[in-house]
PDB file of C-alpha atoms in Angstrom:
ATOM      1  CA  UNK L  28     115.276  69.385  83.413  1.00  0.00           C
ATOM      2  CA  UNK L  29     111.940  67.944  81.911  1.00  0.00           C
ATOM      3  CA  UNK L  30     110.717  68.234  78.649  1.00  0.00           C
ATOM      4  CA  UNK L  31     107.366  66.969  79.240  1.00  0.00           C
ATOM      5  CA  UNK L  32     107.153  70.392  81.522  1.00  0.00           C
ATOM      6  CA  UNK L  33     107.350  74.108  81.326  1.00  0.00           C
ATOM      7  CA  UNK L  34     111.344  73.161  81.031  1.00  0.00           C
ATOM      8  CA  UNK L  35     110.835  71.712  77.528  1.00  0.00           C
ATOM      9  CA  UNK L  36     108.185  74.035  76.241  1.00  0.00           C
ATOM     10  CA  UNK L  37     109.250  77.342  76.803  1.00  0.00           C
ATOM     11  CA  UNK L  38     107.215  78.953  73.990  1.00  0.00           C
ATOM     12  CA  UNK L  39     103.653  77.669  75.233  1.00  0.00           C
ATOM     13  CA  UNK L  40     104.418  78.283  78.311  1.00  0.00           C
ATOM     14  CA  UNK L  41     104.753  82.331  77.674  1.00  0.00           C
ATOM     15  CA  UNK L  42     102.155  82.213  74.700  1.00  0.00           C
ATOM     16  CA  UNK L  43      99.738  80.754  77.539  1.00  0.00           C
ATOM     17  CA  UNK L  44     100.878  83.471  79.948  1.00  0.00           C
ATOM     18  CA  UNK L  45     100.643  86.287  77.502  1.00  0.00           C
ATOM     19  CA  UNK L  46      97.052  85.524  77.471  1.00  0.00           C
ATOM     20  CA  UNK L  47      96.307  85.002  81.185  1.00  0.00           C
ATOM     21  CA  UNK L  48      97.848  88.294  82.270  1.00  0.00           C
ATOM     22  CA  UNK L  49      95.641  90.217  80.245  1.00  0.00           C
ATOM     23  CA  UNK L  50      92.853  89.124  83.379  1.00  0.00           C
ATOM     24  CA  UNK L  51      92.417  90.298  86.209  1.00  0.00           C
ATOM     25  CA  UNK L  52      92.282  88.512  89.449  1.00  0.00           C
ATOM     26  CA  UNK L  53      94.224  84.879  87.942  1.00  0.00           C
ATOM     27  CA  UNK L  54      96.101  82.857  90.247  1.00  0.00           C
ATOM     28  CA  UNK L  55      97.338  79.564  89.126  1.00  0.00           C
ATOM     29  CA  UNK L  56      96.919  76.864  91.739  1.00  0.00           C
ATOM     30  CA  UNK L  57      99.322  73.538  90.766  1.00  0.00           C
ATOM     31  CA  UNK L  58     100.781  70.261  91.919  1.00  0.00           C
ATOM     32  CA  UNK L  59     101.726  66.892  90.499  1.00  0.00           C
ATOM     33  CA  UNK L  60     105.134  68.066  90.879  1.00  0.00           C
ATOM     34  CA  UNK L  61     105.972  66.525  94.311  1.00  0.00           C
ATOM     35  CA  UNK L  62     107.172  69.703  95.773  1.00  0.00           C
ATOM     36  CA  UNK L  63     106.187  72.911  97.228  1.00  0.00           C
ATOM     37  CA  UNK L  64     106.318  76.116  95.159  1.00  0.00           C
ATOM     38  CA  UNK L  65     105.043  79.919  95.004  1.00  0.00           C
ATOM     39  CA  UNK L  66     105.827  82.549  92.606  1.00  0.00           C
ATOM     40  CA  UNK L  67     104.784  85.256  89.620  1.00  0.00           C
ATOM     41  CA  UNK L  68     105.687  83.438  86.069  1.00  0.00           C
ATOM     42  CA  UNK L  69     105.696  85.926  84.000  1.00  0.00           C
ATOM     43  CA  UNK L  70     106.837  86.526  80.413  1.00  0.00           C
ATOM     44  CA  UNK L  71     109.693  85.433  78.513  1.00  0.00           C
ATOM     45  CA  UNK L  72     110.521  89.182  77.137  1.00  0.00           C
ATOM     46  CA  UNK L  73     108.793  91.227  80.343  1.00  0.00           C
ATOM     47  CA  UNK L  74     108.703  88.839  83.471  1.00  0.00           C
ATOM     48  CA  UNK L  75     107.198  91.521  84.991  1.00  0.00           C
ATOM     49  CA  UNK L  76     103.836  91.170  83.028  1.00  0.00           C
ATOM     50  CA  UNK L  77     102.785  87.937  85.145  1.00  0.00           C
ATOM     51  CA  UNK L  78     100.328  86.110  86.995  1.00  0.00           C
ATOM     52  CA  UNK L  79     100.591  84.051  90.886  1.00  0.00           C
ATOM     53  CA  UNK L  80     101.484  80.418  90.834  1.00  0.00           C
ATOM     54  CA  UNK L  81     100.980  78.407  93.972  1.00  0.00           C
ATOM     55  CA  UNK L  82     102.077  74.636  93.741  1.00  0.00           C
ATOM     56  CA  UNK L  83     101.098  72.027  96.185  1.00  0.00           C
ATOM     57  CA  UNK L  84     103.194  68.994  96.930  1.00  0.00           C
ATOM     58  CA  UNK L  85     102.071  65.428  96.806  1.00  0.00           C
ATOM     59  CA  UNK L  86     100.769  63.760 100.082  1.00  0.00           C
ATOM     60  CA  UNK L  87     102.062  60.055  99.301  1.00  0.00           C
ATOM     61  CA  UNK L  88     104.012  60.032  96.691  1.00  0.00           C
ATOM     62  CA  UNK L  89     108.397  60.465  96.614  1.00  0.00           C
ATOM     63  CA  UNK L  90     109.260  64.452  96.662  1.00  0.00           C
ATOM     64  CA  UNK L  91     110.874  65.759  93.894  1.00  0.00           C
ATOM     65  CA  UNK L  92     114.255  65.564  95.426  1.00  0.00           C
ATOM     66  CA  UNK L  93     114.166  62.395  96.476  1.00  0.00           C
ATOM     67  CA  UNK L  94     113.340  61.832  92.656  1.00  0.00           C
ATOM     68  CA  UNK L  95     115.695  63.754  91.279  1.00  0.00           C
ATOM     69  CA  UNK L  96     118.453  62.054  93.673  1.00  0.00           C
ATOM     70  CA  UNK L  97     117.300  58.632  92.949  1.00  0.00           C
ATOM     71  CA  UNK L  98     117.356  59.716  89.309  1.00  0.00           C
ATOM     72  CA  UNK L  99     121.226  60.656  89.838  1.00  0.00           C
ATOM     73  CA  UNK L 100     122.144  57.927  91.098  1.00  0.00           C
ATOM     74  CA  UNK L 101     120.980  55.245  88.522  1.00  0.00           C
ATOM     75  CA  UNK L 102     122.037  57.020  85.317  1.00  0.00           C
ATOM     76  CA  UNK L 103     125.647  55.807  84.621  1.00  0.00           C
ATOM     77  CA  UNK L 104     126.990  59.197  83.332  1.00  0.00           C
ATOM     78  CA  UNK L 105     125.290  61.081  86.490  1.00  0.00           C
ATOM     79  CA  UNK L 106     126.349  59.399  88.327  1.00  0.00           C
ATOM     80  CA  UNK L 107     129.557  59.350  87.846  1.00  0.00           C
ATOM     81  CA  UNK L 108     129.800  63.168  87.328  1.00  0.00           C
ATOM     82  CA  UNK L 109     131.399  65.299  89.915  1.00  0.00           C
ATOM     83  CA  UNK L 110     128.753  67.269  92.013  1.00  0.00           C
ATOM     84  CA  UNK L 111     125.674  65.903  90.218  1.00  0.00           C
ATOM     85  CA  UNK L 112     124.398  63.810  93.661  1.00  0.00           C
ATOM     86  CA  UNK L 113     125.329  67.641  95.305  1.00  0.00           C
ATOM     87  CA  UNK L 114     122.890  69.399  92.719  1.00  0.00           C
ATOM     88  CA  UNK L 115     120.485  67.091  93.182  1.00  0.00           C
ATOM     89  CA  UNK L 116     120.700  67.354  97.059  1.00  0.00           C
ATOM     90  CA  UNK L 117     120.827  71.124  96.950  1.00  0.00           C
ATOM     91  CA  UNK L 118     118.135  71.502  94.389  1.00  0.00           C
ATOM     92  CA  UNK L 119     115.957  74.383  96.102  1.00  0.00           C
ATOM     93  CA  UNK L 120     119.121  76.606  96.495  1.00  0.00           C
ATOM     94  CA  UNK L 121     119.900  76.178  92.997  1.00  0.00           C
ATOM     95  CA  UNK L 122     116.142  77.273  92.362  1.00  0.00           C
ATOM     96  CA  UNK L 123     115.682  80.212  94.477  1.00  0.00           C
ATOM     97  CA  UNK L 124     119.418  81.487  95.368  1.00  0.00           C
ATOM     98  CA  UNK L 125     121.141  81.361  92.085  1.00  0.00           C
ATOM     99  CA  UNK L 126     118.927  84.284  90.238  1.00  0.00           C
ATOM    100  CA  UNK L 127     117.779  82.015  87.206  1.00  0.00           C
ATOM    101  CA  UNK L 128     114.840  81.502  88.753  1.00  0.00           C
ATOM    102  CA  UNK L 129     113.589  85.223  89.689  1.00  0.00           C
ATOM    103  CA  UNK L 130     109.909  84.287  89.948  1.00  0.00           C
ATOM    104  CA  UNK L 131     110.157  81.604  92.448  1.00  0.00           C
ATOM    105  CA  UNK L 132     109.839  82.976  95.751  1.00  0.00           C
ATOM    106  CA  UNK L 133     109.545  79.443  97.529  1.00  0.00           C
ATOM    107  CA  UNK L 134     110.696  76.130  96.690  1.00  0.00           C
ATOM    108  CA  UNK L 135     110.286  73.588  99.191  1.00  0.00           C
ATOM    109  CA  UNK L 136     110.989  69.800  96.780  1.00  0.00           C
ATOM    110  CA  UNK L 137     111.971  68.122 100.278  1.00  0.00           C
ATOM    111  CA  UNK L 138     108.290  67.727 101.654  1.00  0.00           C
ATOM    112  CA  UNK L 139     104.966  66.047 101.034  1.00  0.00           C
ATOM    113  CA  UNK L 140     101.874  67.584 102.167  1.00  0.00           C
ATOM    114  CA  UNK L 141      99.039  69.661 101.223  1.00  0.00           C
ATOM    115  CA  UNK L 142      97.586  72.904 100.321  1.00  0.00           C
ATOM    116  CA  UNK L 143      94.554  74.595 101.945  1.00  0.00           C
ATOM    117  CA  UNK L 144      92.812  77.730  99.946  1.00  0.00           C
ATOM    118  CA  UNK L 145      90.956  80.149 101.732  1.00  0.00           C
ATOM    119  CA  UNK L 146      89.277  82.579  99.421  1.00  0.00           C
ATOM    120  CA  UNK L 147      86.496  85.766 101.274  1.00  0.00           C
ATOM    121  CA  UNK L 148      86.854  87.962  98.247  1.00  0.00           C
ATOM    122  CA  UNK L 149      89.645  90.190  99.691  1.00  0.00           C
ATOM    123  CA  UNK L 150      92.213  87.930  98.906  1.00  0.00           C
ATOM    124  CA  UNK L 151      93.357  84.454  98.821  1.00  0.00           C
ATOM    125  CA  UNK L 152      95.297  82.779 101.022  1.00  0.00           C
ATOM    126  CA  UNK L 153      97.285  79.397 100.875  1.00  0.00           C
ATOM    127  CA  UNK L 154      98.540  77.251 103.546  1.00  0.00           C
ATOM    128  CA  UNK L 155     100.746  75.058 102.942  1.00  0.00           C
ATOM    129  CA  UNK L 156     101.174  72.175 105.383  1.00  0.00           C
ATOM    130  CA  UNK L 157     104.200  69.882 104.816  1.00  0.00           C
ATOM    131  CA  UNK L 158     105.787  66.760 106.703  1.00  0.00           C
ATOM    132  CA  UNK L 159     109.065  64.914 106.120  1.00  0.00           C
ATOM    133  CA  UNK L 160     108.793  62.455 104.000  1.00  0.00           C
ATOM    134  CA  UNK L 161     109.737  59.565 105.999  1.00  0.00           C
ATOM    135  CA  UNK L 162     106.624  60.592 108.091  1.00  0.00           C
ATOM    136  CA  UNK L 163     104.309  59.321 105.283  1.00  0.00           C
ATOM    137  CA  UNK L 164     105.640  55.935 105.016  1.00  0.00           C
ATOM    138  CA  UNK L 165     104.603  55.203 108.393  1.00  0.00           C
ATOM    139  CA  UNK L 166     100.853  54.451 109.963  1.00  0.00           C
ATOM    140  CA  UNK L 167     100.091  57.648 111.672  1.00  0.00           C
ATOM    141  CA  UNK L 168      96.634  56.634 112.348  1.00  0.00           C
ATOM    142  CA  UNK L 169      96.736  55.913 116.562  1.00  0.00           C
ATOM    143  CA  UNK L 170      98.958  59.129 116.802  1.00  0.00           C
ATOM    144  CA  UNK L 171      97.863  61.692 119.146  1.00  0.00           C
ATOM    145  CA  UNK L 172      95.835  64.406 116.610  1.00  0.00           C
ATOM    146  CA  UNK L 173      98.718  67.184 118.357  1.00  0.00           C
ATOM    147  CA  UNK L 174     101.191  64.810 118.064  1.00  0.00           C
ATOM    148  CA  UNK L 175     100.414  64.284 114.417  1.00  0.00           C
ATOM    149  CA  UNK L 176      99.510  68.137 114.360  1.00  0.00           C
ATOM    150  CA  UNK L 177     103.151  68.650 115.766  1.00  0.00           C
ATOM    151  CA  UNK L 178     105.196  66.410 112.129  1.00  0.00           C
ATOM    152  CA  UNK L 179     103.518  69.047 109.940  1.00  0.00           C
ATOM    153  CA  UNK L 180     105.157  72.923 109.297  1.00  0.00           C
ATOM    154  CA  UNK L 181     103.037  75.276 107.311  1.00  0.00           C
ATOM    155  CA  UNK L 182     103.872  78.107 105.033  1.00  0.00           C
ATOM    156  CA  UNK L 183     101.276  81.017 104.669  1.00  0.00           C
ATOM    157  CA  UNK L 184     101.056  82.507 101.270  1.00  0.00           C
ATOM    158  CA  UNK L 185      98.201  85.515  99.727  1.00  0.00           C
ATOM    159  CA  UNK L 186      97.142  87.033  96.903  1.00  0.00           C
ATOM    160  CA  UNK L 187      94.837  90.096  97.131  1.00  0.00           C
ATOM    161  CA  UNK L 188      91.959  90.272  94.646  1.00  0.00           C
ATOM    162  CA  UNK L 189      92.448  92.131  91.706  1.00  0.00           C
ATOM    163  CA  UNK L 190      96.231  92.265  92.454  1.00  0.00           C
ATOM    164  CA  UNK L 191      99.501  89.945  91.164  1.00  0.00           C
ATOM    165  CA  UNK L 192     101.784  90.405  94.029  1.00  0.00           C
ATOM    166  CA  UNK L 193     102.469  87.246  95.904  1.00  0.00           C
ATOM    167  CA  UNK L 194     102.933  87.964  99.855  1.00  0.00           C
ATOM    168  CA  UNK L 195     104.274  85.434 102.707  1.00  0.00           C
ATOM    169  CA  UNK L 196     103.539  86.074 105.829  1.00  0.00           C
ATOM    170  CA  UNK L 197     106.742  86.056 107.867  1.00  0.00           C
ATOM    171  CA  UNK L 198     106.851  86.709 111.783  1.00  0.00           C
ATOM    172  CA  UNK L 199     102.958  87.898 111.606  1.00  0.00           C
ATOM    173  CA  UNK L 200     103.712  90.094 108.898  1.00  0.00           C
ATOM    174  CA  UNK L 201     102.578  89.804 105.303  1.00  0.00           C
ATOM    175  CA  UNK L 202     105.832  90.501 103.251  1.00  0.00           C
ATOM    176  CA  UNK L 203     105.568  91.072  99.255  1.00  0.00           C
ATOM    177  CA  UNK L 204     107.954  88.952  96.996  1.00  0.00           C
ATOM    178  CA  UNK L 205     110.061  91.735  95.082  1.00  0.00           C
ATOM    179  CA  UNK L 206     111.559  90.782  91.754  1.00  0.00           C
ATOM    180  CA  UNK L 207     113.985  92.657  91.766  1.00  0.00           C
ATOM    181  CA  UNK L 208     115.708  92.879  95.080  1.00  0.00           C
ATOM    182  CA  UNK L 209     115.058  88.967  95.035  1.00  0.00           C
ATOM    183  CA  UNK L 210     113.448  88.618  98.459  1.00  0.00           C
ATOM    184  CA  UNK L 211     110.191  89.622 100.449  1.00  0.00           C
ATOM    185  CA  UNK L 212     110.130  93.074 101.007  1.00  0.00           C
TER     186      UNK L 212
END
C-alpha cells in the first residue's frame, strides 16, 4: 500500500528481522503510522522465527483510515472503482480477518491516542488508550478529568521477558495470540 514502508521493502524488512530474532528479550515499540497495532513479524520463509511489534497511534494527527479514505476519494481512478471507498472503510477487517496478515493480532487505524509501557523485568506491558477522532479536534481542556477519562478505551497488551508471545488481556485474562488458529488462545 506504501512503498516508503515495510509494504515496499519486503527484503529489508526480513533481512532486519533475521537479525533481531537471533536476541533474546526484543520487542519493537512503533508509531508514526496513525493507527493502533500489535503483533509477531516474523520471517518471510518461517514467520514463526519472529519478534513482538507494538504500534502506537498518533494523538493529533488524521488516523490512518481517515487517510486512506480521504486518499480514495481524491484519486480519479479510486475513486471511481467499485468497492475501493468500502476497502478503505473496512480496512482493519481486511488486515486481521482475511489471513494475509497472520501476525497482526490487533489493528485498530480508526483511533488516535497513546501508548503507555510498563516494564518490572517480568514482562512488559502496553496500554493502549485511544479516543475517536473527532474527540481531538475539540478543546477538552475544562472537561471533567472522568469525563475526559470516560472518551478514551484502552487495550492491554504483554510480553514476558525472555519470551516472543504477544498476550491481550481479555475479560481479566491474559490470552496468547496463536498463529495458527488465528486468534488468542
Amino acid at each position: 500500500m506504501n512503498v516508503d514502508q515495510w509494504d515496499g521493502m519486503r527484503d529489508r524488512r526480513n533481512e532486519l528481522l533475521g537479525e533481531l530474532v537471533k536476541l533474546d528479550n526484543v520487542v519493537a515499540l512503533t508509531g508514526d503510522i496513525h493507527a493502533f497495532y500489535a503483533g509477531v513479524p516474523g520471517l518471510n520463509d518461517d514467520p514463526k522465527q519472529h519478534i513482538t511489534e507494538l504500534v502506537t497511534s498518533g494523538m493529533s494527527s488524521g488516523t490512518f483510515r481517515t487517510q486512506l479514505v480521504l486518499q480514495v476519494a481524491a484519486d480519479p481512478i479510486l475513486s471511481m472503482t467499485a468497492g475501493a471507498s468500502d476497502l478503505a472503510d473496512s480496512i482493519d477487517t481486511l488486515f486481521t480477518k482475511t489471513g494475509t496478515n497472520r501476525h497482526l493480532a490487533h489493528a485498530d487505524s480508526s483511533h488516535n491516542g497513546f501508548m503507555i509501557v510498563e516494564l518490572d523485568g517480568q514482562a512488559i506491558v502496553a496500554t493502549y488508550l485511544a479516543i475517536a477522532e473527532p474527540d481531538i479536534f475539540v478543546d477538552l481542556e475544562s472537561e471533567p478529568a472522568e469525563e475526559l477519562a470516560a472518551k478514551f478505551t484502552s487495550v492491554r497488551f504483554k510480553v514476558e521477558a525472555g519470551g516472543r508471545e504477544l498476550y491481550k488481556e481479555i475479560a481479566g485474562a491474559w490470552k496468547r495470540w496463536d498463529y495458527d488458529t488465528f486468534s488468542y488462545v
